[in-house]
């Protein structure tokens, strides 16, 4: 659909895909014809497939009550043609990720594109499927986590953005959580384990709003993937070279306290990745907030890997994994203890 600049219509589309009659376009110049074609194409919300609507190009779909919108650079959805889905009433939504904000006078009530999760082709039929939902720090450590769990679990990231904020702050997660766990074609996936974190982008959110956003995110994801095991992850530092009392980091502990409260209320295991980072030492001084390889490797080896292995083992006792006594993992009863 015509949501932002950058989508070029091929000539055959004018005669074959537009809802307006061909003679209507023959009276226009080429540029105007393309514009009207896209506008018509979008107003009918493209081609319907059941309750979903296929976006131009055919590589993504949206629920029929939403519109297709091109994710904007530098944070495009990693799917051919780069389409996300916009919800009605989001024109003035202040919590939209930077790559998802779009403006179009033809759709004045739609303003925030929700990025999709991984393609169905990236889902395993033989291994447990793990979805990592998080900001760009999680996008930084996912390669190390995938390598560590190679042959044990299939690890993917949602939303499957090419960069930037990814899941961004909690307002974006509250709005778009159900999209993060779907494929670009808005297909459901039976994820076995979903980890999630927010916080680095929530400096201006405030603890109360942060808690409300977490609850909305949890409700939407639980409804979309009711059988998935969840793992909450606390937020790491914005800058590991300064103390937690520094303004760069001081907003984080109250947010992490609310993540703990959410985990306790809904019986969700919690990984205190901040506590892992605080034990890291020199290897994590590069985390500002993104880490050098040594920092990501430490977070994975000493926190993410043992916690995820433990939960996968709980889901399938026959799984052949060795769980090391590393990291800070809170079981459902919230008593802090090391993994064992």
Coordinates of C-alpha atoms in Angstrom, one line a residue:
X1 CA 0.0 0.0 0.0
X2 CA 1.0 3.6 -0.4
X3 CA 2.3 4.5 3.0
X4 CA 5.8 6.0 2.5
X5 CA 8.0 6.8 -0.4
X6 CA 10.3 4.1 -1.7
X7 CA 7.8 1.7 -3.3
X8 CA 8.0 1.7 -7.0
X9 CA 5.1 0.4 -9.1
X10 CA 5.9 -1.6 -12.2
X11 CA 3.9 -0.8 -15.3
X12 CA 1.9 -4.1 -15.4
X13 CA 0.6 -3.3 -11.9
X14 CA -1.3 -0.3 -13.2
X15 CA -3.4 -2.4 -15.6
X16 CA -3.6 -5.7 -13.6
X17 CA -3.7 -4.9 -9.9
X18 CA -5.4 -1.5 -9.5
X19 CA -9.1 -1.4 -8.7
X20 CA -9.7 1.7 -10.8
X21 CA -10.4 1.1 -14.5
X22 CA -7.5 1.3 -16.9
X23 CA -9.0 4.2 -19.0
X24 CA -8.9 6.3 -15.8
X25 CA -5.1 6.1 -15.7
X26 CA -4.6 6.7 -19.4
X27 CA -5.7 10.3 -18.9
X28 CA -2.9 10.9 -16.4
X29 CA 0.8 11.2 -16.7
X30 CA 2.9 8.2 -15.5
X31 CA 3.8 9.7 -12.1
X32 CA 0.2 10.6 -11.2
X33 CA -1.0 7.2 -12.4
X34 CA 1.4 5.4 -10.1
X35 CA 0.3 7.6 -7.2
X36 CA -3.4 6.9 -7.8
X37 CA -2.8 3.2 -8.3
X38 CA -1.0 2.9 -5.0
X39 CA -3.7 4.9 -3.3
X40 CA -6.4 2.7 -4.7
X41 CA -4.4 -0.4 -3.9
X42 CA -4.0 0.7 -0.3
X43 CA -7.6 1.8 0.3
X44 CA -8.8 -1.6 -0.6
X45 CA -6.0 -3.0 1.7
X46 CA -4.6 -5.1 -1.2
X47 CA -5.6 -8.8 -1.6
X48 CA -7.4 -10.5 1.3
X49 CA -6.4 -14.0 2.4
X50 CA -8.9 -15.2 5.0
X51 CA -8.8 -12.8 7.9
X52 CA -5.4 -11.4 6.8
X53 CA -4.5 -9.0 4.0
X54 CA -1.6 -9.5 1.7
X55 CA 0.7 -6.5 1.3
X56 CA 2.2 -5.5 -2.1
X57 CA 4.8 -7.9 -3.3
X58 CA 3.2 -10.8 -1.4
X59 CA 5.9 -11.3 1.2
X60 CA 4.0 -9.9 4.1
X61 CA 0.4 -9.7 5.4
X62 CA -1.6 -7.9 8.0
X63 CA -4.8 -8.4 9.8
X64 CA -7.7 -7.1 7.8
X65 CA -8.4 -4.3 10.2
X66 CA -4.9 -3.0 9.8
X67 CA -3.0 -1.5 6.9
X68 CA 0.4 -2.4 5.3
X69 CA 3.0 0.2 5.9
X70 CA 6.7 0.3 4.7
X71 CA 9.1 0.2 7.7
X72 CA 11.4 3.1 7.4
X73 CA 15.2 3.2 7.2
X74 CA 17.4 2.8 9.2
X75 CA 15.2 0.3 11.0
X76 CA 13.4 -1.7 8.3
X77 CA 11.8 -5.0 8.9
X78 CA 14.0 -7.7 7.6
X79 CA 11.6 -9.0 5.0
X80 CA 11.5 -8.4 1.3
X81 CA 9.7 -5.2 0.5
X82 CA 10.0 -4.3 4.2
X83 CA 6.3 -4.0 5.2
X84 CA 4.9 -3.9 8.7
X85 CA 1.4 -3.5 9.9
X86 CA -0.2 -0.3 11.3
X87 CA -3.0 -0.3 13.8
X88 CA -5.9 2.2 13.7
X89 CA -5.6 5.0 16.2
X90 CA -1.8 5.2 16.3
X91 CA -1.3 8.4 14.4
X92 CA -0.3 10.2 17.6
X93 CA 1.2 7.2 19.4
X94 CA 4.3 8.6 21.1
X95 CA 5.9 5.2 21.9
X96 CA 6.4 4.0 18.3
X97 CA 9.9 2.8 17.4
X98 CA 11.7 5.3 15.2
X99 CA 11.7 2.9 12.2
X100 CA 8.0 2.4 12.5
X101 CA 6.8 6.0 12.4
X102 CA 5.1 7.0 9.1
X103 CA 2.8 9.8 8.0
X104 CA 0.3 9.6 5.2
X105 CA -2.6 12.0 4.6
X106 CA -4.6 9.2 3.0
X107 CA -4.5 7.3 6.3
X108 CA -4.6 10.0 9.0
X109 CA -5.6 7.5 11.8
X110 CA -2.7 5.2 11.2
X111 CA 0.8 6.2 12.3
X112 CA 2.9 3.4 13.8
X113 CA 4.1 0.3 11.9
X114 CA 4.5 -2.9 14.0
X115 CA 7.5 -4.9 12.7
X116 CA 7.0 -8.7 12.3
X117 CA 8.9 -11.6 13.7
X118 CA 10.9 -14.2 11.8
X119 CA 9.8 -16.0 8.6
X120 CA 8.2 -19.4 8.9
X121 CA 11.2 -20.7 6.9
X122 CA 13.3 -19.9 10.0
X123 CA 11.2 -22.1 12.3
X124 CA 12.5 -25.6 13.0
X125 CA 10.4 -28.7 12.8
X126 CA 12.9 -30.8 14.8
X127 CA 14.4 -28.5 17.5
X128 CA 12.8 -26.4 20.2
X129 CA 12.1 -22.9 18.8
X130 CA 13.3 -20.0 21.0
X131 CA 12.3 -16.4 20.2
X132 CA 14.3 -13.6 21.7
X133 CA 12.3 -10.4 21.9
X134 CA 14.3 -7.4 22.9
X135 CA 16.2 -4.2 21.9
X136 CA 19.4 -3.8 20.0
X137 CA 21.5 -5.3 22.9
X138 CA 19.6 -8.6 22.4
X139 CA 20.2 -8.3 18.7
X140 CA 23.9 -8.0 19.5
X141 CA 24.2 -11.1 21.6
X142 CA 21.8 -13.4 19.6
X143 CA 24.6 -14.6 17.3
X144 CA 26.6 -15.8 20.2
X145 CA 23.5 -17.4 21.7
X146 CA 22.7 -19.1 18.4
X147 CA 26.2 -20.6 18.2
X148 CA 26.1 -21.8 21.8
X149 CA 22.8 -23.6 21.3
X150 CA 23.6 -24.9 17.8
X151 CA 22.0 -28.4 17.5
X152 CA 20.1 -27.9 20.8
X153 CA 17.6 -25.2 19.9
X154 CA 16.6 -22.9 17.0
X155 CA 17.1 -19.3 18.3
X156 CA 15.5 -16.4 16.4
X157 CA 14.9 -12.7 17.1
X158 CA 11.6 -10.8 17.1
X159 CA 10.9 -8.3 15.7
X160 CA 13.3 -9.4 13.0
X161 CA 14.5 -5.9 12.3
X162 CA 17.7 -5.1 10.4
X163 CA 19.0 -2.8 13.2
X164 CA 18.2 0.1 15.5
X165 CA 15.8 -0.3 18.4
X166 CA 14.3 -3.7 17.4
X167 CA 11.7 -4.2 20.1
X168 CA 12.6 -0.7 21.2
X169 CA 10.9 0.5 24.4
X170 CA 8.0 -0.9 26.3
X171 CA 5.3 1.3 24.6
X172 CA 6.2 -0.2 21.3
X173 CA 6.1 -3.7 22.9
X174 CA 2.7 -3.0 24.4
X175 CA 1.4 -2.0 21.0
X176 CA 3.1 -4.5 18.8
X177 CA 3.9 -7.6 21.0
X178 CA 1.4 -9.8 19.0
X179 CA 3.2 -8.9 15.8
X180 CA 6.7 -9.7 17.2
X181 CA 5.7 -13.4 17.6
X182 CA 4.1 -13.7 14.2
X183 CA 5.8 -14.2 10.8
X184 CA 5.9 -11.5 8.2
X185 CA 2.8 -13.2 6.6
X186 CA 1.1 -12.9 10.1
X187 CA 1.3 -16.7 10.6
X188 CA 1.2 -18.1 14.1
X189 CA 4.2 -20.0 15.3
X190 CA 4.3 -22.5 18.2
X191 CA 7.3 -21.0 20.0
X192 CA 8.5 -23.2 22.8
X193 CA 10.3 -20.5 24.7
X194 CA 10.0 -16.7 24.4
X195 CA 12.4 -14.4 26.2
X196 CA 11.7 -10.7 26.5
X197 CA 13.4 -7.5 27.8
X198 CA 12.7 -3.8 27.7
X199 CA 14.1 -0.8 29.5
X200 CA 17.1 0.8 27.7
X201 CA 14.6 2.8 25.6
X202 CA 12.4 3.6 28.5
X203 CA 14.2 6.4 30.3
X204 CA 11.3 8.7 29.8
X205 CA 8.6 6.2 30.3
X206 CA 8.4 6.2 34.0
X207 CA 8.1 3.1 36.3
X208 CA 4.3 3.1 36.5
X209 CA 3.8 3.4 32.7
X210 CA 6.5 0.8 32.3
X211 CA 4.6 -1.7 34.4
X212 CA 1.4 -1.1 32.5
X213 CA 3.2 -1.6 29.2
X214 CA 4.8 -4.8 30.4
X215 CA 1.3 -6.1 31.4
X216 CA -0.1 -5.2 28.0
X217 CA 2.8 -6.9 26.3
X218 CA 2.5 -10.0 28.4
X219 CA -1.3 -10.2 27.8
X220 CA -0.9 -9.8 24.0
X221 CA 1.9 -12.3 23.7
X222 CA 0.2 -14.8 26.0
X223 CA -2.9 -14.7 23.9
X224 CA -1.0 -15.0 20.7
X225 CA 1.2 -17.9 21.9
X226 CA -0.6 -19.4 24.9
X227 CA 1.6 -22.5 25.2
X228 CA 5.0 -20.8 25.1
X229 CA 7.2 -20.7 28.1
X230 CA 8.3 -17.2 29.0
X231 CA 11.5 -15.9 30.4
X232 CA 11.7 -12.2 31.6
X233 CA 15.1 -10.6 31.4
X234 CA 16.2 -7.5 33.3
X235 CA 17.8 -4.5 31.6
X236 CA 21.5 -4.2 31.3
X237 CA 23.4 -0.9 31.9
X238 CA 23.3 2.0 29.5
X239 CA 27.0 2.6 30.2
X240 CA 29.1 0.1 32.1
X241 CA 31.9 2.6 32.7
X242 CA 29.9 4.6 35.2
X243 CA 28.2 3.6 38.4
X244 CA 24.5 2.7 38.6
X245 CA 23.9 6.0 40.5
X246 CA 25.0 8.0 37.4
X247 CA 22.1 9.6 35.4
X248 CA 23.1 7.4 32.5
X249 CA 22.1 4.3 34.5
X250 CA 20.0 5.4 37.5
X251 CA 16.7 5.1 35.7
X252 CA 17.3 1.3 35.2
X253 CA 16.9 -0.2 38.7
X254 CA 13.3 1.0 39.2
X255 CA 12.4 -0.5 35.8
X256 CA 14.0 -3.8 36.7
X257 CA 12.1 -3.8 39.9
X258 CA 8.9 -3.7 37.9
X259 CA 10.1 -6.5 35.7
X260 CA 10.6 -8.5 38.9
X261 CA 7.1 -7.7 40.0
X262 CA 5.6 -8.7 36.7
X263 CA 7.5 -12.0 36.8
X264 CA 6.3 -12.6 40.3
X265 CA 2.7 -11.7 39.5
X266 CA 2.5 -14.0 36.5
X267 CA 4.7 -16.7 37.7
X268 CA 7.4 -16.1 35.0
X269 CA 11.0 -17.1 35.5
X270 CA 13.4 -14.1 35.6
X271 CA 17.0 -13.8 34.5
X272 CA 18.8 -10.9 36.2
X273 CA 21.1 -10.0 33.3
X274 CA 22.1 -6.8 35.1
X275 CA 23.5 -8.8 38.0
X276 CA 25.4 -10.9 35.5
X277 CA 26.8 -7.8 33.9
X278 CA 27.8 -6.3 37.2
X279 CA 30.0 -9.4 37.8
X280 CA 31.5 -9.2 34.4
X281 CA 34.4 -6.8 35.1
X282 CA 36.7 -5.6 32.3
X283 CA 35.0 -7.8 29.7
X284 CA 31.8 -5.7 29.9
X285 CA 33.3 -2.2 30.1
X286 CA 32.7 -1.9 26.4
X287 CA 28.9 -2.2 27.0
X288 CA 27.7 1.4 26.3
X289 CA 25.1 0.0 25.9
X290 CA 26.2 -2.2 23.0
X291 CA 29.1 -4.6 23.9
X292 CA 32.2 -5.8 22.2
X293 CA 32.3 -9.5 21.5
X294 CA 33.9 -10.3 24.9
X295 CA 31.0 -8.6 26.7
X296 CA 28.3 -10.4 24.7
X297 CA 30.0 -13.7 25.1
X298 CA 30.1 -13.2 28.9
X299 CA 26.4 -12.3 29.1
X300 CA 25.6 -15.4 27.0
X301 CA 27.9 -17.8 28.8
X302 CA 27.1 -16.6 32.3
X303 CA 23.5 -15.7 32.1
X304 CA 21.4 -16.4 29.0
X305 CA 22.8 -19.8 28.0
X306 CA 22.3 -21.5 31.4
X307 CA 18.9 -20.0 32.0
X308 CA 17.6 -21.0 28.6
X309 CA 19.1 -24.5 28.9
X310 CA 17.4 -24.9 32.2
X311 CA 14.0 -23.9 30.9
X312 CA 14.4 -26.1 27.8
X313 CA 15.3 -29.0 30.0
X314 CA 12.1 -28.3 32.0
X315 CA 10.1 -28.4 28.7
X316 CA 11.7 -31.6 27.5
X317 CA 13.5 -33.7 30.1
X318 CA 15.0 -35.9 27.4
X319 CA 16.9 -32.9 26.0
X320 CA 20.7 -33.6 26.3
X321 CA 22.1 -30.4 27.7
X322 CA 24.6 -29.7 30.5
X323 CA 23.6 -26.8 32.8
X324 CA 26.5 -25.0 34.4
X325 CA 26.2 -23.2 37.7
X326 CA 26.5 -19.7 36.4
X327 CA 24.5 -16.6 36.3
X328 CA 21.7 -15.2 38.3
X329 CA 18.4 -16.9 37.6
X330 CA 15.2 -16.4 39.6
X331 CA 12.8 -19.4 39.6
X332 CA 9.1 -18.9 39.7
X333 CA 9.1 -18.3 43.5
X334 CA 11.4 -15.4 43.0
X335 CA 14.0 -16.6 45.5
X336 CA 17.3 -15.5 44.1
X337 CA 19.7 -18.4 43.5
X338 CA 22.4 -19.6 41.2
X339 CA 21.6 -22.1 38.6
X340 CA 22.3 -25.7 39.5

